[in-house]
PDB file of C-alpha atoms in Angstrom:
ATOM      1  CA  LYS A   1      -0.032   0.041   0.003  1.00 69.00           C
ATOM      2  CA  ALA A   2       1.241   3.691  -0.717  1.00 84.00           C
ATOM      3  CA  GLY A   3       2.806   5.205   2.184  1.00 94.00           C
ATOM      4  CA  VAL A   4       2.689   8.887   3.579  1.00 98.00           C
ATOM      5  CA  THR A   5       3.209  11.265   0.892  1.00 98.00           C
ATOM      6  CA  GLN A   6       4.161  14.907   1.012  1.00 98.00           C
ATOM      7  CA  THR A   7       4.572  17.464  -1.269  1.00 98.00           C
ATOM      8  CA  PRO A   8       6.389  19.201  -2.602  1.00 98.00           C
ATOM      9  CA  ARG A   9      10.144  17.894  -1.880  1.00 97.00           C
ATOM     10  CA  TYR A  10      11.423  20.678  -2.012  1.00 98.00           C
ATOM     11  CA  LEU A  11      10.681  24.965  -1.937  1.00 97.00           C
ATOM     12  CA  ILE A  12      12.216  28.300  -1.457  1.00 98.00           C
ATOM     13  CA  LYS A  13      11.126  31.287  -0.221  1.00 98.00           C
ATOM     14  CA  THR A  14      11.463  34.660   0.399  1.00 98.00           C
ATOM     15  CA  ARG A  15      11.667  36.308   3.930  1.00 98.00           C
ATOM     16  CA  GLY A  16       8.106  37.217   4.615  1.00 98.00           C
ATOM     17  CA  GLN A  17       5.963  34.737   2.623  1.00 98.00           C
ATOM     18  CA  GLN A  18       3.865  32.306   3.723  1.00 98.00           C
ATOM     19  CA  VAL A  19       3.849  28.744   2.374  1.00 98.00           C
ATOM     20  CA  THR A  20       1.481  25.722   2.563  1.00 98.00           C
ATOM     21  CA  LEU A  21       2.329  21.814   3.032  1.00 98.00           C
ATOM     22  CA  SER A  22       0.656  19.233   2.188  1.00 98.00           C
ATOM     23  CA  CYS A  23       0.201  15.252   3.303  1.00 98.00           C
ATOM     24  CA  SER A  24      -1.506  12.636   2.098  1.00 98.00           C
ATOM     25  CA  PRO A  25      -1.594   9.713   4.651  1.00 98.00           C
ATOM     26  CA  ILE A  26      -1.661   5.884   4.378  1.00 97.00           C
ATOM     27  CA  SER A  27      -5.190   5.257   3.564  1.00 96.00           C
ATOM     28  CA  GLY A  28      -7.040   4.399   6.870  1.00 95.00           C
ATOM     29  CA  HIS A  29      -4.856   6.540   9.002  1.00 96.00           C
ATOM     30  CA  ARG A  30      -7.174   8.762  10.309  1.00 96.00           C
ATOM     31  CA  SER A  31      -4.093  10.838  12.353  1.00 96.00           C
ATOM     32  CA  VAL A  32      -1.712  13.013  10.799  1.00 97.00           C
ATOM     33  CA  SER A  33       1.189  14.717  12.680  1.00 97.00           C
ATOM     34  CA  TRP A  34       3.506  17.462  11.371  1.00 98.00           C
ATOM     35  CA  TYR A  35       7.354  17.694  12.954  1.00 98.00           C
ATOM     36  CA  GLN A  36       9.942  19.990  12.103  1.00 98.00           C
ATOM     37  CA  GLN A  37      13.390  18.462  11.946  1.00 97.00           C
ATOM     38  CA  THR A  38      16.706  20.877  12.285  1.00 95.00           C
ATOM     39  CA  PRO A  39      20.360  20.006  12.829  1.00 88.00           C
ATOM     40  CA  GLY A  40      20.233  22.084  15.982  1.00 83.00           C
ATOM     41  CA  GLN A  41      16.955  21.468  17.315  1.00 85.00           C
ATOM     42  CA  GLY A  42      16.103  17.713  16.633  1.00 89.00           C
ATOM     43  CA  LEU A  43      12.761  16.407  15.819  1.00 95.00           C
ATOM     44  CA  GLN A  44      10.249  19.100  16.999  1.00 96.00           C
ATOM     45  CA  PHE A  45       6.336  18.496  17.008  1.00 96.00           C
ATOM     46  CA  LEU A  46       4.229  21.013  15.966  1.00 97.00           C
ATOM     47  CA  PHE A  47       0.701  19.760  16.044  1.00 95.00           C
ATOM     48  CA  GLU A  48      -1.866  16.639  15.540  1.00 95.00           C
ATOM     49  CA  TYR A  49      -4.904  15.892  13.699  1.00 96.00           C
ATOM     50  CA  PHE A  50      -7.812  13.659  13.991  1.00 95.00           C
ATOM     51  CA  SER A  51     -10.891  13.582  12.137  1.00 94.00           C
ATOM     52  CA  GLU A  52     -10.280  17.070  11.052  1.00 96.00           C
ATOM     53  CA  THR A  53      -9.832  18.424  15.032  1.00 95.00           C
ATOM     54  CA  GLN A  54      -6.601  19.295  16.541  1.00 95.00           C
ATOM     55  CA  ARG A  55      -5.882  17.402  19.118  1.00 93.00           C
ATOM     56  CA  ASN A  56      -2.750  18.725  20.335  1.00 92.00           C
ATOM     57  CA  LYS A  57       0.019  21.540  19.567  1.00 93.00           C
ATOM     58  CA  GLY A  58       3.728  21.895  19.743  1.00 94.00           C
ATOM     59  CA  ASN A  59       5.514  25.125  21.406  1.00 94.00           C
ATOM     60  CA  PHE A  60       5.447  26.930  17.989  1.00 97.00           C
ATOM     61  CA  PRO A  61       4.188  30.633  17.314  1.00 97.00           C
ATOM     62  CA  GLY A  62       0.922  31.203  16.042  1.00 97.00           C
ATOM     63  CA  ARG A  63       2.132  31.620  12.231  1.00 98.00           C
ATOM     64  CA  PHE A  64       2.239  28.085  12.159  1.00 98.00           C
ATOM     65  CA  SER A  65      -1.273  26.500  11.436  1.00 98.00           C
ATOM     66  CA  GLY A  66      -2.330  23.271  10.219  1.00 98.00           C
ATOM     67  CA  ARG A  67      -5.713  21.504   9.250  1.00 98.00           C
ATOM     68  CA  GLN A  68      -6.999  18.220   8.361  1.00 98.00           C
ATOM     69  CA  PHE A  69      -9.746  17.175   5.829  1.00 98.00           C
ATOM     70  CA  SER A  70     -12.736  14.745   5.803  1.00 97.00           C
ATOM     71  CA  ASN A  71     -10.417  12.111   3.375  1.00 96.00           C
ATOM     72  CA  SER A  72      -7.272  12.488   6.516  1.00 97.00           C
ATOM     73  CA  ARG A  73      -5.355  14.746   3.875  1.00 98.00           C
ATOM     74  CA  SER A  74      -3.607  17.608   6.060  1.00 98.00           C
ATOM     75  CA  GLU A  75      -2.152  20.877   5.443  1.00 98.00           C
ATOM     76  CA  MET A  76       0.165  22.813   7.202  1.00 98.00           C
ATOM     77  CA  ASN A  77       0.769  26.847   6.734  1.00 98.00           C
ATOM     78  CA  VAL A  78       3.483  29.085   7.676  1.00 98.00           C
ATOM     79  CA  SER A  79       2.767  32.543   7.509  1.00 97.00           C
ATOM     80  CA  THR A  80       5.363  35.437   7.348  1.00 98.00           C
ATOM     81  CA  LEU A  81       8.415  33.169   6.594  1.00 98.00           C
ATOM     82  CA  GLU A  82      11.573  33.965   8.725  1.00 98.00           C
ATOM     83  CA  LEU A  83      15.217  32.562   8.234  1.00 98.00           C
ATOM     84  CA  GLY A  84      14.670  30.146  11.185  1.00 97.00           C
ATOM     85  CA  ASP A  85      11.797  28.468   9.354  1.00 98.00           C
ATOM     86  CA  SER A  86      14.398  26.887   7.018  1.00 98.00           C
ATOM     87  CA  ALA A  87      13.708  23.110   8.070  1.00 98.00           C
ATOM     88  CA  LEU A  88      12.665  19.463   6.632  1.00 98.00           C
ATOM     89  CA  TYR A  89       9.104  19.290   7.833  1.00 98.00           C
ATOM     90  CA  LEU A  90       7.918  15.833   8.383  1.00 98.00           C
ATOM     91  CA  CYS A  91       4.481  14.286   8.461  1.00 98.00           C
ATOM     92  CA  ALA A  92       3.682  11.209  10.106  1.00 97.00           C
ATOM     93  CA  SER A  93       0.258   9.433  10.088  1.00 97.00           C
ATOM     94  CA  SER A  94      -0.932   6.355  12.585  1.00 95.00           C
ATOM     95  CA  PRO A  95      -4.489   4.480  12.297  1.00 93.00           C
ATOM     96  CA  ARG A  96      -5.928   6.178  15.587  1.00 89.00           C
ATOM     97  CA  GLY A  97      -2.836   8.591  17.075  1.00 88.00           C
ATOM     98  CA  GLY A  98      -1.155   7.105  20.187  1.00 86.00           C
ATOM     99  CA  ASP A  99       1.198   4.549  18.275  1.00 90.00           C
ATOM    100  CA  GLY A 100       2.632   3.379  14.927  1.00 90.00           C
ATOM    101  CA  TYR A 101       3.802   6.563  13.247  1.00 95.00           C
ATOM    102  CA  THR A 102       4.602   6.411   9.865  1.00 97.00           C
ATOM    103  CA  PHE A 103       6.689   9.121   8.132  1.00 98.00           C
ATOM    104  CA  GLY A 104       6.646  10.663   4.643  1.00 98.00           C
ATOM    105  CA  SER A 105       9.864  11.888   2.886  1.00 97.00           C
ATOM    106  CA  GLY A 106       9.659  15.171   4.073  1.00 98.00           C
ATOM    107  CA  THR A 107       9.229  18.782   2.526  1.00 98.00           C
ATOM    108  CA  ARG A 108      12.828  20.569   2.621  1.00 98.00           C
ATOM    109  CA  LEU A 109      12.047  24.105   3.224  1.00 98.00           C
ATOM    110  CA  THR A 110      14.547  26.812   2.344  1.00 98.00           C
ATOM    111  CA  VAL A 111      13.714  30.497   3.638  1.00 98.00           C
ATOM    112  CA  VAL A 112      15.802  33.195   2.041  1.00 98.00           C
TER     113      VAL A 112
ATOM    114  CA  GLY B   1       8.700  19.662  31.468  1.00 80.00           C
ATOM    115  CA  GLU B   2       8.071  17.393  28.724  1.00 88.00           C
ATOM    116  CA  ASN B   3      11.611  15.801  27.377  1.00 94.00           C
ATOM    117  CA  VAL B   4      13.530  13.164  26.364  1.00 97.00           C
ATOM    118  CA  GLU B   5      17.330  12.593  26.785  1.00 98.00           C
ATOM    119  CA  GLN B   6      19.172  10.485  24.489  1.00 98.00           C
ATOM    120  CA  HIS B   7      22.935   9.055  24.877  1.00 98.00           C
ATOM    121  CA  PRO B   8      25.416   9.094  23.315  1.00 98.00           C
ATOM    122  CA  SER B   9      25.122  11.561  20.698  1.00 97.00           C
ATOM    123  CA  THR B  10      27.585   9.497  18.372  1.00 98.00           C
ATOM    124  CA  LEU B  11      28.582   5.984  18.959  1.00 98.00           C
ATOM    125  CA  SER B  12      31.020   3.873  16.911  1.00 98.00           C
ATOM    126  CA  VAL B  13      31.506   0.052  16.888  1.00 98.00           C
ATOM    127  CA  GLN B  14      33.407  -2.590  14.946  1.00 98.00           C
ATOM    128  CA  GLU B  15      31.341  -4.689  12.392  1.00 98.00           C
ATOM    129  CA  GLY B  16      29.764  -7.871  14.613  1.00 98.00           C
ATOM    130  CA  ASP B  17      29.950  -5.711  17.776  1.00 98.00           C
ATOM    131  CA  SER B  18      26.939  -4.876  19.825  1.00 98.00           C
ATOM    132  CA  ALA B  19      25.670  -0.819  20.111  1.00 98.00           C
ATOM    133  CA  VAL B  20      23.221   0.144  23.106  1.00 98.00           C
ATOM    134  CA  ILE B  21      21.686   3.614  22.980  1.00 98.00           C
ATOM    135  CA  LYS B  22      20.057   4.873  26.090  1.00 98.00           C
ATOM    136  CA  CYS B  23      17.575   7.418  26.489  1.00 98.00           C
ATOM    137  CA  THR B  24      15.640   8.511  29.647  1.00 98.00           C
ATOM    138  CA  TYR B  25      11.788  10.238  29.690  1.00 97.00           C
ATOM    139  CA  SER B  26      10.461  12.999  32.034  1.00 95.00           C
ATOM    140  CA  ASP B  27       6.779  12.190  31.975  1.00 92.00           C
ATOM    141  CA  SER B  28       5.637   9.037  34.101  1.00 91.00           C
ATOM    142  CA  ALA B  29       2.471   8.674  32.119  1.00 91.00           C
ATOM    143  CA  SER B  30       4.507   7.882  28.685  1.00 93.00           C
ATOM    144  CA  ASN B  31       3.058   5.032  27.851  1.00 93.00           C
ATOM    145  CA  TYR B  32       4.368   4.193  24.194  1.00 95.00           C
ATOM    146  CA  PHE B  33       8.205   3.984  22.935  1.00 97.00           C
ATOM    147  CA  PRO B  34       9.135   3.925  19.675  1.00 97.00           C
ATOM    148  CA  TRP B  35      12.749   4.139  17.843  1.00 98.00           C
ATOM    149  CA  TYR B  36      13.721   5.041  14.698  1.00 98.00           C
ATOM    150  CA  LYS B  37      16.286   5.219  11.864  1.00 98.00           C
ATOM    151  CA  GLN B  38      17.063   8.116  10.060  1.00 97.00           C
ATOM    152  CA  GLU B  39      19.554   7.433   6.810  1.00 96.00           C
ATOM    153  CA  LEU B  40      21.196  10.410   5.295  1.00 93.00           C
ATOM    154  CA  GLY B  41      18.505  12.437   3.327  1.00 91.00           C
ATOM    155  CA  LYS B  42      16.085   9.620   4.038  1.00 95.00           C
ATOM    156  CA  ARG B  43      12.726   9.647   6.292  1.00 96.00           C
ATOM    157  CA  PRO B  44      12.946   8.208   9.873  1.00 97.00           C
ATOM    158  CA  GLN B  45      11.974   4.702  10.093  1.00 97.00           C
ATOM    159  CA  LEU B  46      10.511   3.066  12.697  1.00 97.00           C
ATOM    160  CA  ILE B  47      12.019  -0.122  13.780  1.00 97.00           C
ATOM    161  CA  ILE B  48      11.110  -1.393  16.993  1.00 97.00           C
ATOM    162  CA  ASP B  49       8.592   0.189  19.574  1.00 96.00           C
ATOM    163  CA  ILE B  50       7.516  -0.874  22.859  1.00 96.00           C
ATOM    164  CA  ARG B  51       4.788  -0.105  25.336  1.00 93.00           C
ATOM    165  CA  SER B  52       4.903   0.700  29.038  1.00 90.00           C
ATOM    166  CA  ASN B  53       3.159  -2.841  30.169  1.00 89.00           C
ATOM    167  CA  VAL B  54       5.825  -4.798  28.465  1.00 88.00           C
ATOM    168  CA  GLY B  55       9.925  -4.749  30.027  1.00 93.00           C
ATOM    169  CA  GLU B  56      11.746  -5.911  26.739  1.00 96.00           C
ATOM    170  CA  LYS B  57      10.781  -6.632  22.846  1.00 96.00           C
ATOM    171  CA  LYS B  58      13.093  -8.177  20.239  1.00 97.00           C
ATOM    172  CA  ASP B  59      13.034  -8.531  16.833  1.00 96.00           C
ATOM    173  CA  GLN B  60      16.070 -10.609  15.231  1.00 97.00           C
ATOM    174  CA  ARG B  61      19.305  -8.097  16.191  1.00 98.00           C
ATOM    175  CA  ILE B  62      17.487  -5.326  17.940  1.00 98.00           C
ATOM    176  CA  ALA B  63      15.915  -5.420  21.136  1.00 98.00           C
ATOM    177  CA  VAL B  64      14.478  -2.603  23.113  1.00 98.00           C
ATOM    178  CA  THR B  65      14.231  -2.840  27.220  1.00 98.00           C
ATOM    179  CA  LEU B  66      12.183  -0.773  29.330  1.00 97.00           C
ATOM    180  CA  ASN B  67      12.444   0.189  33.402  1.00 96.00           C
ATOM    181  CA  LYS B  68       9.265   2.002  33.865  1.00 94.00           C
ATOM    182  CA  THR B  69      10.227   2.836  37.650  1.00 95.00           C
ATOM    183  CA  ALA B  70      13.794   4.901  36.887  1.00 95.00           C
ATOM    184  CA  LYS B  71      11.726   5.999  33.256  1.00 96.00           C
ATOM    185  CA  HIS B  72      14.613   4.853  31.048  1.00 96.00           C
ATOM    186  CA  PHE B  73      14.293   2.576  27.841  1.00 98.00           C
ATOM    187  CA  SER B  74      17.671   1.639  25.679  1.00 98.00           C
ATOM    188  CA  LEU B  75      17.888   0.128  22.054  1.00 98.00           C
ATOM    189  CA  HIS B  76      20.338  -3.195  21.943  1.00 98.00           C
ATOM    190  CA  ILE B  77      21.966  -3.787  18.398  1.00 98.00           C
ATOM    191  CA  THR B  78      23.725  -7.434  17.877  1.00 98.00           C
ATOM    192  CA  GLU B  79      25.887  -8.347  15.222  1.00 98.00           C
ATOM    193  CA  THR B  80      26.361  -4.719  14.091  1.00 98.00           C
ATOM    194  CA  GLN B  81      26.488  -4.119  10.546  1.00 98.00           C
ATOM    195  CA  PRO B  82      28.052  -1.659   8.041  1.00 97.00           C
ATOM    196  CA  GLU B  83      24.206  -1.184   7.060  1.00 97.00           C
ATOM    197  CA  ASP B  84      23.084  -0.212  10.649  1.00 98.00           C
ATOM    198  CA  SER B  85      25.080   3.296  10.050  1.00 98.00           C
ATOM    199  CA  ALA B  86      22.826   5.511  10.682  1.00 98.00           C
ATOM    200  CA  VAL B  87      21.241   8.132  13.286  1.00 97.00           C
ATOM    201  CA  TYR B  88      18.675   6.730  15.371  1.00 98.00           C
ATOM    202  CA  PHE B  89      16.305   8.781  17.814  1.00 98.00           C
ATOM    203  CA  CYS B  90      14.045   7.250  20.722  1.00 98.00           C
ATOM    204  CA  ALA B  91      10.776   8.938  21.070  1.00 97.00           C
ATOM    205  CA  ALA B  92       8.121   8.702  23.726  1.00 96.00           C
ATOM    206  CA  SER B  93       4.359   9.766  23.857  1.00 93.00           C
ATOM    207  CA  MET B  94       3.275  12.398  26.061  1.00 90.00           C
ATOM    208  CA  GLY B  95       0.814  15.118  25.831  1.00 79.00           C
ATOM    209  CA  ARG B  96      -2.027  12.484  26.505  1.00 75.00           C
ATOM    210  CA  GLY B  97      -0.182  10.463  24.064  1.00 70.00           C
ATOM    211  CA  ASN B  98      -1.264  12.265  21.053  1.00 81.00           C
ATOM    212  CA  LYS B  99       2.480  13.522  20.354  1.00 92.00           C
ATOM    213  CA  LEU B 100       5.963  11.856  20.336  1.00 94.00           C
ATOM    214  CA  VAL B 101       8.774  14.077  22.268  1.00 95.00           C
ATOM    215  CA  PHE B 102      12.088  12.581  20.598  1.00 97.00           C
ATOM    216  CA  GLY B 103      15.696  12.474  21.732  1.00 97.00           C
ATOM    217  CA  ALA B 104      18.451  14.032  19.971  1.00 97.00           C
ATOM    218  CA  GLY B 105      19.771  11.521  18.078  1.00 97.00           C
ATOM    219  CA  THR B 106      22.693   9.222  18.232  1.00 97.00           C
ATOM    220  CA  ILE B 107      24.762   8.887  15.242  1.00 97.00           C
ATOM    221  CA  LEU B 108      25.902   5.171  14.812  1.00 98.00           C
ATOM    222  CA  ARG B 109      29.029   4.377  12.593  1.00 98.00           C
ATOM    223  CA  VAL B 110      29.393   0.592  12.162  1.00 98.00           C
ATOM    224  CA  LYS B 111      33.283   0.361  10.576  1.00 97.00           C
ATOM    225  CA  SER B 112      33.965  -2.976   8.645  1.00 93.00           C
TER     226      SER B 112
END
């Protein structure tokens, strides 16, 4: 079966712009989580969605937001981009959340 | 706070030797502990996980042990091979179980 699909794979944006990243979970998985991975901070939790509801949120500013659609696909948005937002953004899906998380290949965002 | 400490940060072993990576978590309510392997430029892949009602779990050359009282868990890799070289991350479920808090990662190098 298909894995977790993230698009686009690479993005270059200018400071101040906004960006939307997409994640399609494994078929049947209803929980989608987002993580930011940087060399300095490692893997940091952004938020988790289940059945279109945000169940948990990490310690990121309000510029980071997300949503989940009825088909479980999720999007993440970052507004007013800063240089420090450059990172690999990973999404992970799970049947119900709580365990069994499978990661996608990520979107590499570069802010210039 | 919610954190997971992971040691060592780098580990070099000879092919055929064993490797042990240790993690300590802060939240006594954590009940799920996965380990991920991430090769350069690739997504994190789940290699083994354990729930808090189990003390040990083994899968071929890989095993994980959990000490709930001390709040620490360890990954053991026996008969290491060059293809085991990667970054290994431990994680613990926190925040009502719907998010994973990751350790900082261990770079494992297996020398042939």
